[in-house]
XYZ file of C-alpha atoms in Angstrom:
446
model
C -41.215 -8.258 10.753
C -44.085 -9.942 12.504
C -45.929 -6.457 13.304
C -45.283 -4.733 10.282
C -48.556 -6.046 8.454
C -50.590 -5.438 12.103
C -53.265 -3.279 11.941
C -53.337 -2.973 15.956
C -50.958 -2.128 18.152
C -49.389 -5.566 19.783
C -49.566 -5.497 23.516
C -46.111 -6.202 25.660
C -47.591 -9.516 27.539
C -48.043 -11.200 23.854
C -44.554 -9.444 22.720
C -43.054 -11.245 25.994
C -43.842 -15.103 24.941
C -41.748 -14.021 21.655
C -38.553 -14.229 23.967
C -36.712 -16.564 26.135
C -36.604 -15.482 30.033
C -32.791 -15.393 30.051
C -32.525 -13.051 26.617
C -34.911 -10.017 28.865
C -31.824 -8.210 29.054
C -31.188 -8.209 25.119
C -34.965 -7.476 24.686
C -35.100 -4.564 26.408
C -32.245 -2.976 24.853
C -33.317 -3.226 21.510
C -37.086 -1.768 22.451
C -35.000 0.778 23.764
C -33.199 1.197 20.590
C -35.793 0.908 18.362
C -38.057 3.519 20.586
C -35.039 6.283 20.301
C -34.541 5.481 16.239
C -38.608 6.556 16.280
C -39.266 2.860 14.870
C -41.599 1.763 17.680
C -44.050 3.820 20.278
C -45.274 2.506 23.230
C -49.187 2.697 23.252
C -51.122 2.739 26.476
C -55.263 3.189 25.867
C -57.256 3.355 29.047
C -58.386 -0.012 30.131
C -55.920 -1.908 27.832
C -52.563 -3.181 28.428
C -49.534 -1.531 27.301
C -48.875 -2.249 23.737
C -46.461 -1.584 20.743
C -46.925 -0.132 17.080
C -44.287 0.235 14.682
C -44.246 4.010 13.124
C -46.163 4.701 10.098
C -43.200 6.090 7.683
C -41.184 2.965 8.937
C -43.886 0.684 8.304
C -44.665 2.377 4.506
C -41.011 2.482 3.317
C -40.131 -1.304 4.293
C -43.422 -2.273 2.824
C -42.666 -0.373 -0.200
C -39.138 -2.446 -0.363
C -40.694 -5.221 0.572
C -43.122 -5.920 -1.801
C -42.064 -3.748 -4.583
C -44.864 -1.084 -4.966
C -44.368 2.514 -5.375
C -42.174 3.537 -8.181
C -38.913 2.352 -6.585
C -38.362 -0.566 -8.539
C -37.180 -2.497 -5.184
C -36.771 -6.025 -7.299
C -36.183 -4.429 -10.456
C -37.991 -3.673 -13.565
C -38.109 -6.261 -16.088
C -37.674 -5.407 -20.176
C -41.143 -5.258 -21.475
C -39.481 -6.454 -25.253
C -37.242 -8.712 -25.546
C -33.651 -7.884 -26.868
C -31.651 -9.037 -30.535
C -29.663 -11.800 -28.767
C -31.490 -13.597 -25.505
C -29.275 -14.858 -23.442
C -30.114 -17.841 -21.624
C -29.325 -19.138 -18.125
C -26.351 -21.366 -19.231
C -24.222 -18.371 -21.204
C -24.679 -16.184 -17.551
C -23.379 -18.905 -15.560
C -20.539 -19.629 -17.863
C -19.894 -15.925 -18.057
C -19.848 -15.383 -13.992
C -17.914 -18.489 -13.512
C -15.207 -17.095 -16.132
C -14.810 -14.030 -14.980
C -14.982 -14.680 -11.236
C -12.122 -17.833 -12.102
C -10.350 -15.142 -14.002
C -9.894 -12.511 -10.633
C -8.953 -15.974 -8.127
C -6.584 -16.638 -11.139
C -4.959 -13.499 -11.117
C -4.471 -13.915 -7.316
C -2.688 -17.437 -7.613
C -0.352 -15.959 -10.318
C 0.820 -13.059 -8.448
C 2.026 -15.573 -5.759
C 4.160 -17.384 -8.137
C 1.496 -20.992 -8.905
C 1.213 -22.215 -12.462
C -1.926 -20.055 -13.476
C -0.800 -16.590 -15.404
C -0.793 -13.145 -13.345
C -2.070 -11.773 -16.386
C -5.320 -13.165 -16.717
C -7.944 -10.752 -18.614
C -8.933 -8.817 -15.488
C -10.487 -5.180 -15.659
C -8.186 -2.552 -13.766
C -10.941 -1.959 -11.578
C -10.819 -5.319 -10.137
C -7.176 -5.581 -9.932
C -7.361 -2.287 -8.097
C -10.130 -3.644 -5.577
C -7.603 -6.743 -4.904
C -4.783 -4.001 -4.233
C -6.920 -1.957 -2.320
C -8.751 -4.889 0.451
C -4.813 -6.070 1.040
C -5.495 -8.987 -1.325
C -2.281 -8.563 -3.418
C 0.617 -5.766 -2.725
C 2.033 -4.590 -5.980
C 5.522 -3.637 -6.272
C 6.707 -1.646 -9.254
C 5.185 -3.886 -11.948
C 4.759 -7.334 -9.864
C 2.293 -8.498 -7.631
C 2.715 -10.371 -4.492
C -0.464 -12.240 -2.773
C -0.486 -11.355 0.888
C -1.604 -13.851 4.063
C -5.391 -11.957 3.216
C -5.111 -12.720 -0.312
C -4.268 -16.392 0.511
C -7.045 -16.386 3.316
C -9.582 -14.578 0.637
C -8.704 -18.197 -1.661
C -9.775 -20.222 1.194
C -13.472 -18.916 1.409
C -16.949 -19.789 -0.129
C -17.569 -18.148 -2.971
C -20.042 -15.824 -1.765
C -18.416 -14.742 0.981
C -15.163 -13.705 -1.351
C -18.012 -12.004 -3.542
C -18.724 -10.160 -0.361
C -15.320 -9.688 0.478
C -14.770 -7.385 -2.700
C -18.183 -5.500 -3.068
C -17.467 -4.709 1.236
C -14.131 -2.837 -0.322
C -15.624 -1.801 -3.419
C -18.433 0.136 -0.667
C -15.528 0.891 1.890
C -13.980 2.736 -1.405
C -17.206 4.577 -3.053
C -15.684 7.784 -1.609
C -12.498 6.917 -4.067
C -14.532 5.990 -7.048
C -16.772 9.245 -6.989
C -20.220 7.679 -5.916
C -23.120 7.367 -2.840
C -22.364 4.613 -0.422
C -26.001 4.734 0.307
C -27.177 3.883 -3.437
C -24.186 1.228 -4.041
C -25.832 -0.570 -0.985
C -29.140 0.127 -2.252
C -28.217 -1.386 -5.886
C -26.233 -4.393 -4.081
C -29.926 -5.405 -2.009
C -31.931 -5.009 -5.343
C -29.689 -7.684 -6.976
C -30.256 -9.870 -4.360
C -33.723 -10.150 -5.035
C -33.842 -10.379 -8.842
C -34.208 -13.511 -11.364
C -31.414 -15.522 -12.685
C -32.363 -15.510 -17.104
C -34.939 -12.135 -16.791
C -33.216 -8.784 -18.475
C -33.917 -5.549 -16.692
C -33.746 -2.080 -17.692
C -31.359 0.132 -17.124
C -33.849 3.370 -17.458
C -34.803 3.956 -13.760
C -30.924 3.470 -12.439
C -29.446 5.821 -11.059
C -25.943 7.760 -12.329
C -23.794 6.123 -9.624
C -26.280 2.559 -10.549
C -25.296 2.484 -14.006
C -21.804 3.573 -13.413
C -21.788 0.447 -11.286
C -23.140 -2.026 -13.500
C -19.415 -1.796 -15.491
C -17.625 -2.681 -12.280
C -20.339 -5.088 -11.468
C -19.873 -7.225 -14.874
C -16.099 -7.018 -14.588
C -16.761 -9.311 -11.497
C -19.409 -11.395 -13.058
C -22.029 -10.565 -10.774
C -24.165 -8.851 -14.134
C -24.069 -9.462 -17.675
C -24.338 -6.511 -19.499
C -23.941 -6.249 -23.231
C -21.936 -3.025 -24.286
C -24.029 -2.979 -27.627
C -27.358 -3.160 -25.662
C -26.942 0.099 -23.314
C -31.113 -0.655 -22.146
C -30.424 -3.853 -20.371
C -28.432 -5.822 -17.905
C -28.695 -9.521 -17.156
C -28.095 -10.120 -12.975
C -25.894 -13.592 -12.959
C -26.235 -16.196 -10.265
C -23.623 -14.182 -8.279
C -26.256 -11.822 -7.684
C -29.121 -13.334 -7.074
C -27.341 -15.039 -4.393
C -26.225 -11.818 -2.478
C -28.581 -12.411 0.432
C -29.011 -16.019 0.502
C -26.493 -18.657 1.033
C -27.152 -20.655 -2.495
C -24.401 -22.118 -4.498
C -23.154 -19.158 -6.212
C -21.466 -20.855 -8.868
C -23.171 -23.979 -10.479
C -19.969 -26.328 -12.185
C -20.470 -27.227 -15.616
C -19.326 -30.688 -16.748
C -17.812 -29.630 -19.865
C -15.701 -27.159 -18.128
C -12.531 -28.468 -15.619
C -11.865 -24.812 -14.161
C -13.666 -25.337 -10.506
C -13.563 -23.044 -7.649
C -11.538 -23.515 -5.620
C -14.289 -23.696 -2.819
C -16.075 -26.330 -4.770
C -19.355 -23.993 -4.255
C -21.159 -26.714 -6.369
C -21.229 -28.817 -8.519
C -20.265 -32.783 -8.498
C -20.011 -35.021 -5.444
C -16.617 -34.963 -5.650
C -16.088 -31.359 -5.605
C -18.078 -31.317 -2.615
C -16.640 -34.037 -0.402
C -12.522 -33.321 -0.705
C -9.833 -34.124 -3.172
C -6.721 -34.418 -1.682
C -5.038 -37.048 0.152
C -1.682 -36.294 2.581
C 0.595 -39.521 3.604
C 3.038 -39.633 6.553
C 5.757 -39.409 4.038
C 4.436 -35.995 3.286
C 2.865 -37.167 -0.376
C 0.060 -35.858 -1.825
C -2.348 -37.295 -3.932
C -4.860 -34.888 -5.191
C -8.087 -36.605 -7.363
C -8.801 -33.133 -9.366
C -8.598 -31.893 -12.905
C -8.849 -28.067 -12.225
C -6.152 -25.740 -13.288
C -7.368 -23.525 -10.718
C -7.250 -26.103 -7.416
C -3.440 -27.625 -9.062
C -1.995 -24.054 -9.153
C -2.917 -23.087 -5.186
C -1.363 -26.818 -4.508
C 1.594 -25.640 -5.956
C 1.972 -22.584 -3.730
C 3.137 -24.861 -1.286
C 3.647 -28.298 -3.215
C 6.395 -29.477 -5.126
C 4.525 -30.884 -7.905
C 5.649 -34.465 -9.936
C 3.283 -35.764 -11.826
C 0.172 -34.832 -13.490
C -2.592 -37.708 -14.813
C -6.195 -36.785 -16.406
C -7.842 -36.230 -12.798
C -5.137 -36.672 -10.265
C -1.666 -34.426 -9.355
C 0.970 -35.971 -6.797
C 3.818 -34.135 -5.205
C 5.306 -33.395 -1.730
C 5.358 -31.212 0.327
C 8.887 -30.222 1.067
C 11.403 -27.369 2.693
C 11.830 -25.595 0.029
C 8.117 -25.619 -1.271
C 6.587 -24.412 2.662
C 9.545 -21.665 2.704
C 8.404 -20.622 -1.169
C 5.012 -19.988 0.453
C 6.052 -18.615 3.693
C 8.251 -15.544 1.627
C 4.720 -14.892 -0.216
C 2.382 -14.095 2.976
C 1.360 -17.852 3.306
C 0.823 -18.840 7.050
C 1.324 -22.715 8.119
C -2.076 -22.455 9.616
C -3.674 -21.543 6.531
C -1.446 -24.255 4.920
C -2.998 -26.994 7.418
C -6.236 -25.019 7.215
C -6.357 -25.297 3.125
C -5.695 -29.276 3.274
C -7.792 -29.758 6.114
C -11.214 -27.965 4.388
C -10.185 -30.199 1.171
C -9.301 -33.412 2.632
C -10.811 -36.346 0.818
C -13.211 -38.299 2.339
C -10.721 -41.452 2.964
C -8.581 -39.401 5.296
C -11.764 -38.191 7.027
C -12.755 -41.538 8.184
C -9.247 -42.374 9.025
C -9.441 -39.847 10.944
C -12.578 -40.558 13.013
C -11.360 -44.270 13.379
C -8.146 -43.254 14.966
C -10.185 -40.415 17.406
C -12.436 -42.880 18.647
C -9.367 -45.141 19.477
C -7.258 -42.587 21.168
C -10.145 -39.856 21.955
C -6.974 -37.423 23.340
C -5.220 -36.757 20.008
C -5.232 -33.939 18.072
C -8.586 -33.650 15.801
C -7.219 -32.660 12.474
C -7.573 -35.280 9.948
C -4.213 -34.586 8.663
C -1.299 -36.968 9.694
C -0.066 -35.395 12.916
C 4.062 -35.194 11.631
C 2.616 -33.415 8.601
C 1.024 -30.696 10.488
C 4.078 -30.108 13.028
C 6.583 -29.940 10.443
C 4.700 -27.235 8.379
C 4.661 -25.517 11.758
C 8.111 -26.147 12.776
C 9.796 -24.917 9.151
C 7.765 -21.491 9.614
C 8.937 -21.340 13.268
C 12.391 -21.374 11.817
C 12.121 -18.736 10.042
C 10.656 -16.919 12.933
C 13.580 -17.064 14.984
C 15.151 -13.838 14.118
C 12.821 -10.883 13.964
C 13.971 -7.541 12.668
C 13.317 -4.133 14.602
C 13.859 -0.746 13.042
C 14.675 1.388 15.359
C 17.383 4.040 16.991
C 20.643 2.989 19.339
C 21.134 5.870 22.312
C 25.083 5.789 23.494
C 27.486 7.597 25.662
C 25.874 9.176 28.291
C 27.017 11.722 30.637
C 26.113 10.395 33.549
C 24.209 7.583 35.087
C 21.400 9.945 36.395
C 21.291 11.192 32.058
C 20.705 7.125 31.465
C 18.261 6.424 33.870
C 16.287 9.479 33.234
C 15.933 8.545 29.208
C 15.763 4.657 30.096
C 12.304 5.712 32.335
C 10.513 8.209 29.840
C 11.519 5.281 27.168
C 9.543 2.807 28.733
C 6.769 5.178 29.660
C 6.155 6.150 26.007
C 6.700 2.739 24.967
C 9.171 2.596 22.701
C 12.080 0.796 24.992
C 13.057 -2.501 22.899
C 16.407 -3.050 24.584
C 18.987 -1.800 26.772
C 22.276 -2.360 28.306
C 22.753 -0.627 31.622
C 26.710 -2.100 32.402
C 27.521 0.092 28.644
C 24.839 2.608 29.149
C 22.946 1.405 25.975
C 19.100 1.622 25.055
C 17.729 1.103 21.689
C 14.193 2.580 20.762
C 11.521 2.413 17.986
C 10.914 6.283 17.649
C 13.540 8.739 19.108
C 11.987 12.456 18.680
C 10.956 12.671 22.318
C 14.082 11.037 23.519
C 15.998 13.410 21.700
C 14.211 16.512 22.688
C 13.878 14.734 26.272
C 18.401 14.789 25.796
C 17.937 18.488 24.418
C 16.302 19.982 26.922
C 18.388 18.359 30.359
C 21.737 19.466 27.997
C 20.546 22.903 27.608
C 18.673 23.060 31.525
C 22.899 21.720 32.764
C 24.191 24.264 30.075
C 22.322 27.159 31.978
C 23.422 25.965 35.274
C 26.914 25.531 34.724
C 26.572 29.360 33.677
C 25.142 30.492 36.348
C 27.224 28.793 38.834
C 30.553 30.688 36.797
C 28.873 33.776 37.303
C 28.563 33.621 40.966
C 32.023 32.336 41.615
């Protein structure tokens, strides 16, 4: 980035004080890289030192998207008029917290919490959930997986990410050009939160995006003003790591990641006892519903839920997809700041404990009640019986394990059980017909 506004080629001693002496290595291979891509040439010029120049098309283009020039509309191009209904900065964040709440919603529902699986979601997005492993639908219900539940546990722009990486991974699928999806994705990134832009130099694929796009929230588009679209704060914070939400105080429904907002939001809500209690200091319908994917809730106050944790509540989660780490994980990231300092009060005391801030018999419990359920694991697979011979067993029993697909065996009964049996079988074919043809022959010569 540093050469591309360089009118003169840069020379490889001043390139050199750019880089640490142990990253050489690293250095060289991406001049290497970049030389075979045709992005930089090596310049030598009698009586000068060896120096560097980026290409021109290279340099052109990424000034072009840089700055905007050209005809390419690289950050947009703004409605000279304004519309019949301006909509301000407060309606777009409202709108992309809605809809965004609505999709994380949906996902609590399908795994059973207190929030309704039919929130107003478009049937694009609940096909994007189905199809990045987010929820597995089974006739007409919908089960949240261990991604789904991990996918609950992340900022909100990287769960933006998360979807618009399958939405890309599926552009095939949805009839349109990875190339220009990524394109469009980059342009949002650099546009303003409040300006409209037109929707005249979009592409086909573009606009056909912009309805997907403001089923998530990341644009605002009015279906009775076809010129325009609105890009929310989900999109202008694509390629930065800005709050992509901003909490209003009239509204209770808070992401779950607390992406902004209050003090409290940011600095943990819940509290776990040794008795396995919990005390969580929230009002959102959103955070009390993923509590009760794992928490048998009691009471509910104005800003505060209790429950325990119990048996029956970790098992409930466990037959959903929920892991115990992502259980501990989930209370750790949200612990409130009480248990925090307890925590670093008790770790300067005993430096050799364990460095969650969760109460230690909390944490192996959850572990221990999935580990019971672990005990017995399930193989689908093929039993192989009654052999002729011992030489018969041993043969399969070796080409078993050399395919890999030996899971047990039994060699006092002659028994071997294996995960796929169509080479075994052909392997049993084969010797049966080889000793068929023998025993033939041999009749014929006596």
């Amino acid at each position: 980035m540093a050469m591309l506004f360089m009118r003169d080629p840069y020379p490889v001693p001043n390139l050199d004080t750019w880089v640490r002496a142990e990253s050489k290595r690293e250095q060289d291979q991406a001049i290497e890289l970049l030389e075979r891509l045709h992005i930089l040439a090596t310049i030598q010029d009698p009586g000068k030192p060896r120096a560097y120049r980026l290409s021109k098309p290279f340099v052109t283009t990424l000034r072009l998207a840089l700055t905007g020039g050209g005809d390419h509309g690289s950050f947009g191009v703004p409605c000279d008029s304004p519309g019949d209904d301006k909509v301000d900065i407060h309606h777009l964040d409202d709108f992309s917290r809605r809809k965004w709440e609505g999709i994380l919603y949906y996902i609590v529902g399908s795994a059973g919490g207190n929030s309704q699986p039919t929130s107003n979601i478009a049937t694009g997005s609940k096909n994007l959930l189905e199809w990045g492993g987010f929820i597995e639908t089974k006739g007409k219900a919908s089960m949240i997986t261990e991604t789904g539940f991990t996918f609950l546990l992340q900022e909100v722009n990287t769960q933006v990410w998360s979807l618009l990486i399958v939405y890309l991974e599926n552009a095939d699928r949805l009839g349109m050009d990875n190339i220009e999806l990524l394109s469009f994705l980059f342009t949002l990134g650099s546009l303003e939160v409040g300006q409209d832009y037109s929707t005249s130099t979009l592409s086909r694929t573009q606009s056909s995006m912009l309805e997907d796009l403001n089923d998530l929230g990341i644009v605002y588009k009015d279906h009775t003003a076809t010129d325009r679209f609105y890009p929310t704060r989900l999109a202008t914070t694509l390629t930065s790591d800005s709050n992509a939400l901003v909490n209003s105080m009239s509204t209770s429904t808070a992401s779950i990641s607390a992406p902004g907002g209050s003090e409290t939001n940011q600095r943990g809500f819940i509290i776990v006892e040794t008795n396995f209690r919990i005390y969580a200091y929230t009002d959102s319908p959103l955070r009390i519903s993923v509590l009760s994917l794992f928490t048998k809730l009691h009471t509910q106050y104005p800003n505060m839920v209790s429950g325990k944790i119990t048996k029956g509540s970790v098992r409930r989660a466990l037959a959903t997809g929920i892991t115990a780490n992502q259980i501990v994980s989930y209370l750790t990231a949200h612990a409130h700041p009480v248990m925090r300092l307890s925590g670093n009060s008790n770790r300067q005391q005993n430096p050799y404990q364990d460095q969650s801030v969760l109460p230690p018999t909390v944490v192996d419990q959850i572990r221990l009640w999935q580990l019971e359920g672990d005990r017995m694991q399930a193989t689908s697979g093929f039993l192989f019986k009654e052999f002729n011979s011992e030489t018969q067993y041993k043969d399969c029993i070796k080409l078993a394990d050399t395919i890999g697909v030996l899971v047990w065996r039994d060699d006092s009964r002659r028994y071997f059980f294996v995960t796929k049996h169509e080479q075994v079988a052909a392997f049993l074919k084969k010797q049966q017909a080889k000793n068929a043809q023998n025993a033939s022959g041999s009749g014929k010569t006596t």
